[in-house]
Amino acid sequence: LSWRIGGPVFALLLVHLFITGQRGGILALAGASVLIVSVVLLRKYLRRPLAGVITAFIVTGLLGVLGAGGGMAISKWRTGTLYPLDPSILIRYQSYVSAVDMALDKPLLGYGPAVYGIAYPTYWTTFEQEWFAQKLRMNEHVHNDLLEVAIDAGIPAASLYFVILLLGIINGLFLAYTARDKERRWLGYTFSAFFMAFFIDGLFGFNLRVPVSAALFGIMLGLLEGIWHAGRPAYRPDTSLKSAQGALAAALVVNVLLASLVFGSQVQLYQGMRAQSRLAFAEARDHYASGRRLAPWDMTF
């Protein structure tokens, strides 16, 4: 998109994030924008891609530190504290403490997928115990992708996920630096901005758990790899690997089917909760029974 279209759309998106209170999204877009602007400016003076990419990361990090420091100074001036203390943020602080304790207890293999909601209460801080007792609620996610991956599959898996994000940013920047035509250069900027925003927003949310953002993440990874390797000879696996690839493909299909059943069960769950709020108990029971049949292993039912 040209800046005549993309500029107003970007501004509208920022206004939307501000009104809806999506503070992590604003930080993500700000960090991605600083990175891209840094590379665009540095590209005129640093011709070596490696030097330009490293300098862009340093500039973005320094500006991030300065921005955080400025935000803390403003918070101190307005409220008397260096960081916000509203309840929604306080419980987030506490949940990060509990999540770190969980990850350190089982650092190599983690607890397994979707076990966080079951095992998390035993790690509650005193603040969380009081908060959840009053609200009668529980956290379903850590609100931090790296910590949640560490809890699910261990710290090595979280490190691998971080490396994937980092490689996505770096490869996008190198594509922008080395591309001769304008279209590929802006495509490189798009890749690096996407993965940078995904990383920053993932520090405050659970993008990998949301089907739309997780699907975009996979699509962008595939596009970047395809564009980066364009023109090279196609990979042709040996015959001995075909059976393994077939088994992996079958496992992926089964995984999609199981995930679809879980999604269908969750739809039934929320329809049942909506019916229950209207005091339509018979209808709610029907929805709950349908959801339980789809995913009998779900402790919610």
Short mmCIF file of C-alpha atoms in Angstrom, two decimals:
data_model
loop_
_atom_site.label_atom_id
_atom_site.label_comp_id
_atom_site.label_asym_id
_atom_site.label_seq_id
_atom_site.Cartn_x
_atom_site.Cartn_y
_atom_site.Cartn_z
CA LEU A 1 0.00 0.00 0.00
CA SER A 2 1.17 3.51 -0.71
CA TRP A 3 1.59 5.94 2.19
CA ARG A 4 -1.54 7.80 0.99
CA ILE A 5 -3.56 4.72 1.94
CA GLY A 6 -1.31 3.03 4.49
CA GLY A 7 -0.69 6.19 6.55
CA PRO A 8 -4.34 6.89 7.45
CA VAL A 9 -4.99 3.17 8.01
CA PHE A 10 -2.03 2.98 10.39
CA ALA A 11 -3.22 6.08 12.26
CA LEU A 12 -6.73 4.62 12.51
CA LEU A 13 -5.29 1.39 13.88
CA LEU A 14 -3.36 3.31 16.56
CA VAL A 15 -6.53 5.18 17.57
CA HIS A 16 -8.43 1.88 17.74
CA LEU A 17 -5.77 0.29 19.95
CA PHE A 18 -5.74 3.34 22.23
CA ILE A 19 -9.53 3.45 22.63
CA THR A 20 -9.79 -0.28 23.31
CA GLY A 21 -6.96 -0.13 25.82
CA GLN A 22 -4.61 -2.45 23.91
CA ARG A 23 -1.44 -1.06 25.41
CA GLY A 24 0.69 -3.98 24.24
CA GLY A 25 -0.44 -3.43 20.67
CA ILE A 26 0.57 0.22 20.79
CA LEU A 27 4.01 -0.70 22.13
CA ALA A 28 4.36 -3.38 19.45
CA LEU A 29 3.57 -1.02 16.60
CA ALA A 30 5.81 1.66 18.09
CA GLY A 31 8.75 -0.75 18.38
CA ALA A 32 8.24 -2.06 14.84
CA SER A 33 8.01 1.49 13.49
CA VAL A 34 11.21 2.58 15.25
CA LEU A 35 13.06 -0.44 13.83
CA ILE A 36 11.92 0.21 10.27
CA VAL A 37 12.59 3.95 10.39
CA SER A 38 16.06 3.24 11.80
CA VAL A 39 16.87 0.85 8.95
CA VAL A 40 15.52 3.20 6.29
CA LEU A 41 17.71 6.02 7.58
CA LEU A 42 20.78 3.87 8.22
CA ARG A 43 20.58 2.31 4.78
CA LYS A 44 21.63 5.64 3.29
CA TYR A 45 24.82 5.80 5.33
CA LEU A 46 25.77 2.17 6.14
CA ARG A 47 26.10 0.12 2.97
CA ARG A 48 27.11 -3.10 4.69
CA PRO A 49 23.93 -5.03 5.62
CA LEU A 50 25.36 -6.60 8.77
CA ALA A 51 26.50 -3.27 10.18
CA GLY A 52 23.18 -1.66 9.32
CA VAL A 53 21.08 -4.43 10.90
CA ILE A 54 23.13 -4.49 14.12
CA THR A 55 23.04 -0.70 14.40
CA ALA A 56 19.27 -0.68 13.83
CA PHE A 57 18.80 -3.14 16.69
CA ILE A 58 21.01 -1.02 18.96
CA VAL A 59 19.15 2.18 18.08
CA THR A 60 15.77 0.51 18.60
CA GLY A 61 16.89 -0.89 21.97
CA LEU A 62 18.23 2.45 23.15
CA LEU A 63 15.08 4.29 22.11
CA GLY A 64 13.04 1.59 23.84
CA VAL A 65 14.96 2.11 27.07
CA LEU A 66 14.60 5.87 26.77
CA GLY A 67 10.88 5.51 26.06
CA ALA A 68 10.41 3.25 29.07
CA GLY A 69 12.38 5.65 31.23
CA GLY A 70 10.32 8.58 30.00
CA GLY A 71 7.10 6.69 30.69
CA MET A 72 8.26 5.86 34.21
CA ALA A 73 9.20 9.50 34.82
CA ILE A 74 5.77 10.67 33.66
CA SER A 75 4.09 8.04 35.84
CA LYS A 76 6.17 9.16 38.83
CA TRP A 77 5.22 12.78 38.20
CA ARG A 78 1.50 12.06 37.80
CA THR A 79 0.88 9.28 40.32
CA GLY A 80 3.92 9.15 42.58
CA THR A 81 4.93 5.65 41.41
CA LEU A 82 7.29 4.61 38.64
CA TYR A 83 4.78 2.28 36.99
CA PRO A 84 0.97 1.94 36.85
CA LEU A 85 -0.67 0.30 39.84
CA ASP A 86 -4.21 -0.28 38.58
CA PRO A 87 -5.53 -3.75 39.49
CA SER A 88 -5.48 -5.15 35.95
CA ILE A 89 -1.75 -4.45 35.68
CA LEU A 90 -0.94 -5.51 39.23
CA ILE A 91 -2.42 -8.96 38.68
CA ARG A 92 -0.38 -9.19 35.49
CA TYR A 93 2.81 -8.41 37.41
CA GLN A 94 1.97 -11.12 39.92
CA SER A 95 1.12 -13.67 37.23
CA TYR A 96 4.55 -13.17 35.67
CA VAL A 97 6.16 -13.95 39.04
CA SER A 98 4.13 -17.15 39.36
CA ALA A 99 4.86 -18.13 35.75
CA VAL A 100 8.61 -17.74 36.27
CA ASP A 101 8.41 -19.97 39.34
CA MET A 102 6.53 -22.58 37.32
CA ALA A 103 9.06 -22.51 34.47
CA LEU A 104 11.99 -22.84 36.88
CA ASP A 105 10.40 -25.84 38.60
CA LYS A 106 10.31 -27.84 35.33
CA PRO A 107 12.84 -26.08 33.08
CA LEU A 108 13.64 -28.85 30.57
CA LEU A 109 10.32 -30.32 29.43
CA GLY A 110 7.71 -28.11 31.05
CA TYR A 111 4.26 -29.25 32.16
CA GLY A 112 2.74 -30.12 28.78
CA PRO A 113 0.32 -28.21 26.55
CA ALA A 114 -2.73 -26.57 28.17
CA VAL A 115 -1.72 -27.64 31.70
CA TYR A 116 -1.06 -24.06 32.86
CA GLY A 117 -4.66 -23.46 33.91
CA ILE A 118 -4.64 -26.61 36.06
CA ALA A 119 -1.22 -26.30 37.72
CA TYR A 120 -1.11 -22.51 38.05
CA PRO A 121 -3.18 -22.08 41.27
CA THR A 122 -0.56 -23.89 43.38
CA TYR A 123 1.89 -21.08 42.49
CA TRP A 124 -0.39 -18.14 43.28
CA THR A 125 1.15 -15.28 45.19
CA THR A 126 -0.73 -13.86 48.16
CA PHE A 127 -2.04 -11.04 45.97
CA GLU A 128 -3.33 -13.53 43.39
CA GLN A 129 -5.04 -15.65 46.06
CA GLU A 130 -6.95 -12.62 47.32
CA TRP A 131 -7.69 -11.31 43.81
CA PHE A 132 -9.05 -14.56 42.38
CA ALA A 133 -11.02 -15.27 45.56
CA GLN A 134 -12.83 -11.96 45.12
CA LYS A 135 -13.29 -12.20 41.34
CA LEU A 136 -14.05 -15.95 41.24
CA ARG A 137 -11.89 -16.18 38.13
CA MET A 138 -8.68 -17.84 36.95
CA ASN A 139 -6.04 -17.06 34.37
CA GLU A 140 -6.22 -19.29 31.31
CA HIS A 141 -2.99 -17.91 29.83
CA VAL A 142 0.21 -16.34 31.09
CA HIS A 143 -0.17 -13.24 28.88
CA ASN A 144 3.42 -13.74 27.77
CA ASP A 145 4.20 -16.06 24.88
CA LEU A 146 7.77 -16.80 25.92
CA LEU A 147 6.80 -17.69 29.48
CA GLU A 148 3.86 -19.79 28.32
CA VAL A 149 6.02 -21.78 25.90
CA ALA A 150 8.53 -22.32 28.71
CA ILE A 151 5.75 -23.64 30.95
CA ASP A 152 4.27 -25.85 28.24
CA ALA A 153 7.46 -27.29 26.74
CA GLY A 154 10.44 -26.07 28.76
CA ILE A 155 12.97 -23.26 28.59
CA PRO A 156 14.81 -24.78 25.56
CA ALA A 157 11.56 -24.64 23.57
CA ALA A 158 10.99 -21.02 24.61
CA SER A 159 14.55 -20.22 23.52
CA LEU A 160 13.89 -21.86 20.15
CA TYR A 161 10.71 -19.80 19.71
CA PHE A 162 12.65 -16.63 20.52
CA VAL A 163 15.32 -17.57 17.95
CA ILE A 164 12.61 -18.10 15.30
CA LEU A 165 11.22 -14.62 15.98
CA LEU A 166 14.71 -13.12 15.91
CA LEU A 167 15.55 -14.84 12.62
CA GLY A 168 12.29 -13.57 11.13
CA ILE A 169 13.22 -9.99 12.03
CA ILE A 170 16.84 -10.32 10.88
CA ASN A 171 16.04 -12.06 7.59
CA GLY A 172 13.43 -9.43 6.81
CA LEU A 173 15.95 -6.67 7.42
CA PHE A 174 18.59 -8.38 5.29
CA LEU A 175 16.04 -8.80 2.51
CA ALA A 176 15.27 -5.09 2.70
CA TYR A 177 18.97 -4.22 2.72
CA THR A 178 19.99 -6.44 -0.20
CA ALA A 179 16.92 -6.12 -2.45
CA ARG A 180 17.52 -4.20 -5.64
CA ASP A 181 13.89 -3.49 -6.46
CA LYS A 182 11.57 -1.39 -4.35
CA GLU A 183 8.88 -4.04 -4.01
CA ARG A 184 11.17 -6.66 -2.44
CA ARG A 185 12.73 -4.01 -0.21
CA TRP A 186 9.37 -2.99 1.22
CA LEU A 187 8.43 -6.64 1.54
CA GLY A 188 11.52 -7.09 3.73
CA TYR A 189 10.43 -4.16 5.87
CA THR A 190 7.00 -5.78 6.20
CA PHE A 191 8.47 -9.07 7.40
CA SER A 192 10.75 -7.46 9.97
CA ALA A 193 7.97 -5.16 11.24
CA PHE A 194 5.56 -8.08 11.55
CA PHE A 195 7.91 -10.30 13.56
CA MET A 196 9.06 -7.40 15.75
CA ALA A 197 5.47 -6.45 16.53
CA PHE A 198 4.59 -10.12 17.13
CA PHE A 199 7.48 -10.41 19.59
CA ILE A 200 6.71 -7.23 21.55
CA ASP A 201 2.96 -7.81 21.68
CA GLY A 202 3.63 -11.41 22.71
CA LEU A 203 5.38 -10.15 25.84
CA PHE A 204 2.00 -8.88 27.05
CA GLY A 205 -0.45 -11.31 25.44
CA PHE A 206 -0.88 -14.80 24.03
CA ASN A 207 -0.68 -14.46 20.24
CA LEU A 208 0.29 -18.09 19.74
CA ARG A 209 -2.97 -19.16 21.41
CA VAL A 210 -5.19 -17.06 19.14
CA PRO A 211 -5.98 -18.88 15.86
CA VAL A 212 -5.93 -15.75 13.69
CA SER A 213 -2.58 -14.39 14.87
CA ALA A 214 -1.03 -17.86 15.07
CA ALA A 215 -2.12 -18.58 11.49
CA LEU A 216 -0.65 -15.27 10.29
CA PHE A 217 2.58 -16.14 12.08
CA GLY A 218 2.85 -19.43 10.21
CA ILE A 219 1.92 -17.87 6.88
CA MET A 220 4.50 -15.10 7.23
CA LEU A 221 7.21 -17.61 8.18
CA GLY A 222 6.43 -19.68 5.10
CA LEU A 223 6.35 -16.62 2.83
CA LEU A 224 9.67 -15.37 4.14
CA GLU A 225 11.35 -18.73 3.64
CA GLY A 226 9.89 -19.12 0.16
CA ILE A 227 11.00 -15.67 -0.94
CA TRP A 228 14.44 -16.03 0.64
CA HIS A 229 15.08 -19.33 -1.17
CA ALA A 230 13.47 -18.32 -4.46
CA GLY A 231 15.57 -19.30 -7.46
CA ARG A 232 17.45 -22.07 -5.67
CA PRO A 233 17.09 -25.72 -6.73
CA ALA A 234 14.04 -27.35 -5.24
CA TYR A 235 14.66 -29.75 -2.39
CA ARG A 236 13.88 -33.35 -3.29
CA PRO A 237 13.78 -35.68 -0.28
CA ASP A 238 15.26 -39.16 -0.42
CA THR A 239 12.91 -42.11 -0.67
CA SER A 240 13.78 -43.10 2.87
CA LEU A 241 12.37 -39.83 4.17
CA LYS A 242 9.03 -40.06 2.37
CA SER A 243 7.53 -42.45 4.94
CA ALA A 244 8.59 -40.16 7.78
CA GLN A 245 7.12 -37.16 5.98
CA GLY A 246 3.89 -39.07 5.42
CA ALA A 247 3.67 -39.92 9.11
CA LEU A 248 4.32 -36.30 10.03
CA ALA A 249 1.63 -35.11 7.60
CA ALA A 250 -0.84 -37.59 9.09
CA ALA A 251 0.01 -36.41 12.61
CA LEU A 252 -0.58 -32.81 11.56
CA VAL A 253 -3.98 -33.71 10.08
CA VAL A 254 -4.96 -35.50 13.29
CA ASN A 255 -3.79 -32.48 15.29
CA VAL A 256 -5.96 -30.15 13.19
CA LEU A 257 -8.98 -32.41 13.67
CA LEU A 258 -8.49 -32.57 17.44
CA ALA A 259 -7.99 -28.81 17.63
CA SER A 260 -11.20 -28.35 15.61
CA LEU A 261 -13.07 -30.52 18.12
CA VAL A 262 -11.73 -28.37 20.96
CA PHE A 263 -12.79 -25.22 19.13
CA GLY A 264 -16.28 -26.64 18.59
CA SER A 265 -16.52 -27.59 22.26
CA GLN A 266 -15.55 -24.08 23.31
CA VAL A 267 -18.24 -22.63 21.07
CA GLN A 268 -20.77 -24.88 22.82
CA LEU A 269 -19.36 -23.84 26.19
CA TYR A 270 -19.86 -20.14 25.57
CA GLN A 271 -23.30 -20.69 24.06
CA GLY A 272 -24.21 -22.61 27.20
CA MET A 273 -22.88 -19.83 29.42
CA ARG A 274 -24.90 -17.28 27.45
CA ALA A 275 -28.04 -19.39 27.79
CA GLN A 276 -27.39 -19.85 31.51
CA SER A 277 -27.11 -16.07 31.95
CA ARG A 278 -30.63 -15.84 30.47
CA LEU A 279 -31.78 -18.50 32.97
CA ALA A 280 -32.47 -20.87 30.06
CA PHE A 281 -31.09 -23.84 31.96
CA ALA A 282 -32.41 -26.60 29.69
CA GLU A 283 -30.80 -24.98 26.66
CA ALA A 284 -27.58 -24.45 28.62
CA ARG A 285 -27.46 -28.14 29.62
CA ASP A 286 -27.85 -29.16 25.97
CA HIS A 287 -24.92 -26.95 24.94
CA TYR A 288 -22.75 -28.23 27.79
CA ALA A 289 -23.55 -31.84 26.91
CA SER A 290 -22.68 -31.23 23.25
CA GLY A 291 -19.40 -29.60 24.20
CA ARG A 292 -18.50 -32.41 26.59
CA ARG A 293 -19.07 -35.00 23.86
CA LEU A 294 -16.71 -33.12 21.53
CA ALA A 295 -13.93 -32.75 24.11
CA PRO A 296 -14.50 -35.05 27.09
CA TRP A 297 -10.97 -34.39 28.35
CA ASP A 298 -11.70 -30.69 28.94
CA MET A 299 -11.89 -30.15 32.71
CA THR A 300 -14.21 -27.16 32.24
CA PHE A 301 -17.18 -29.35 31.42
#
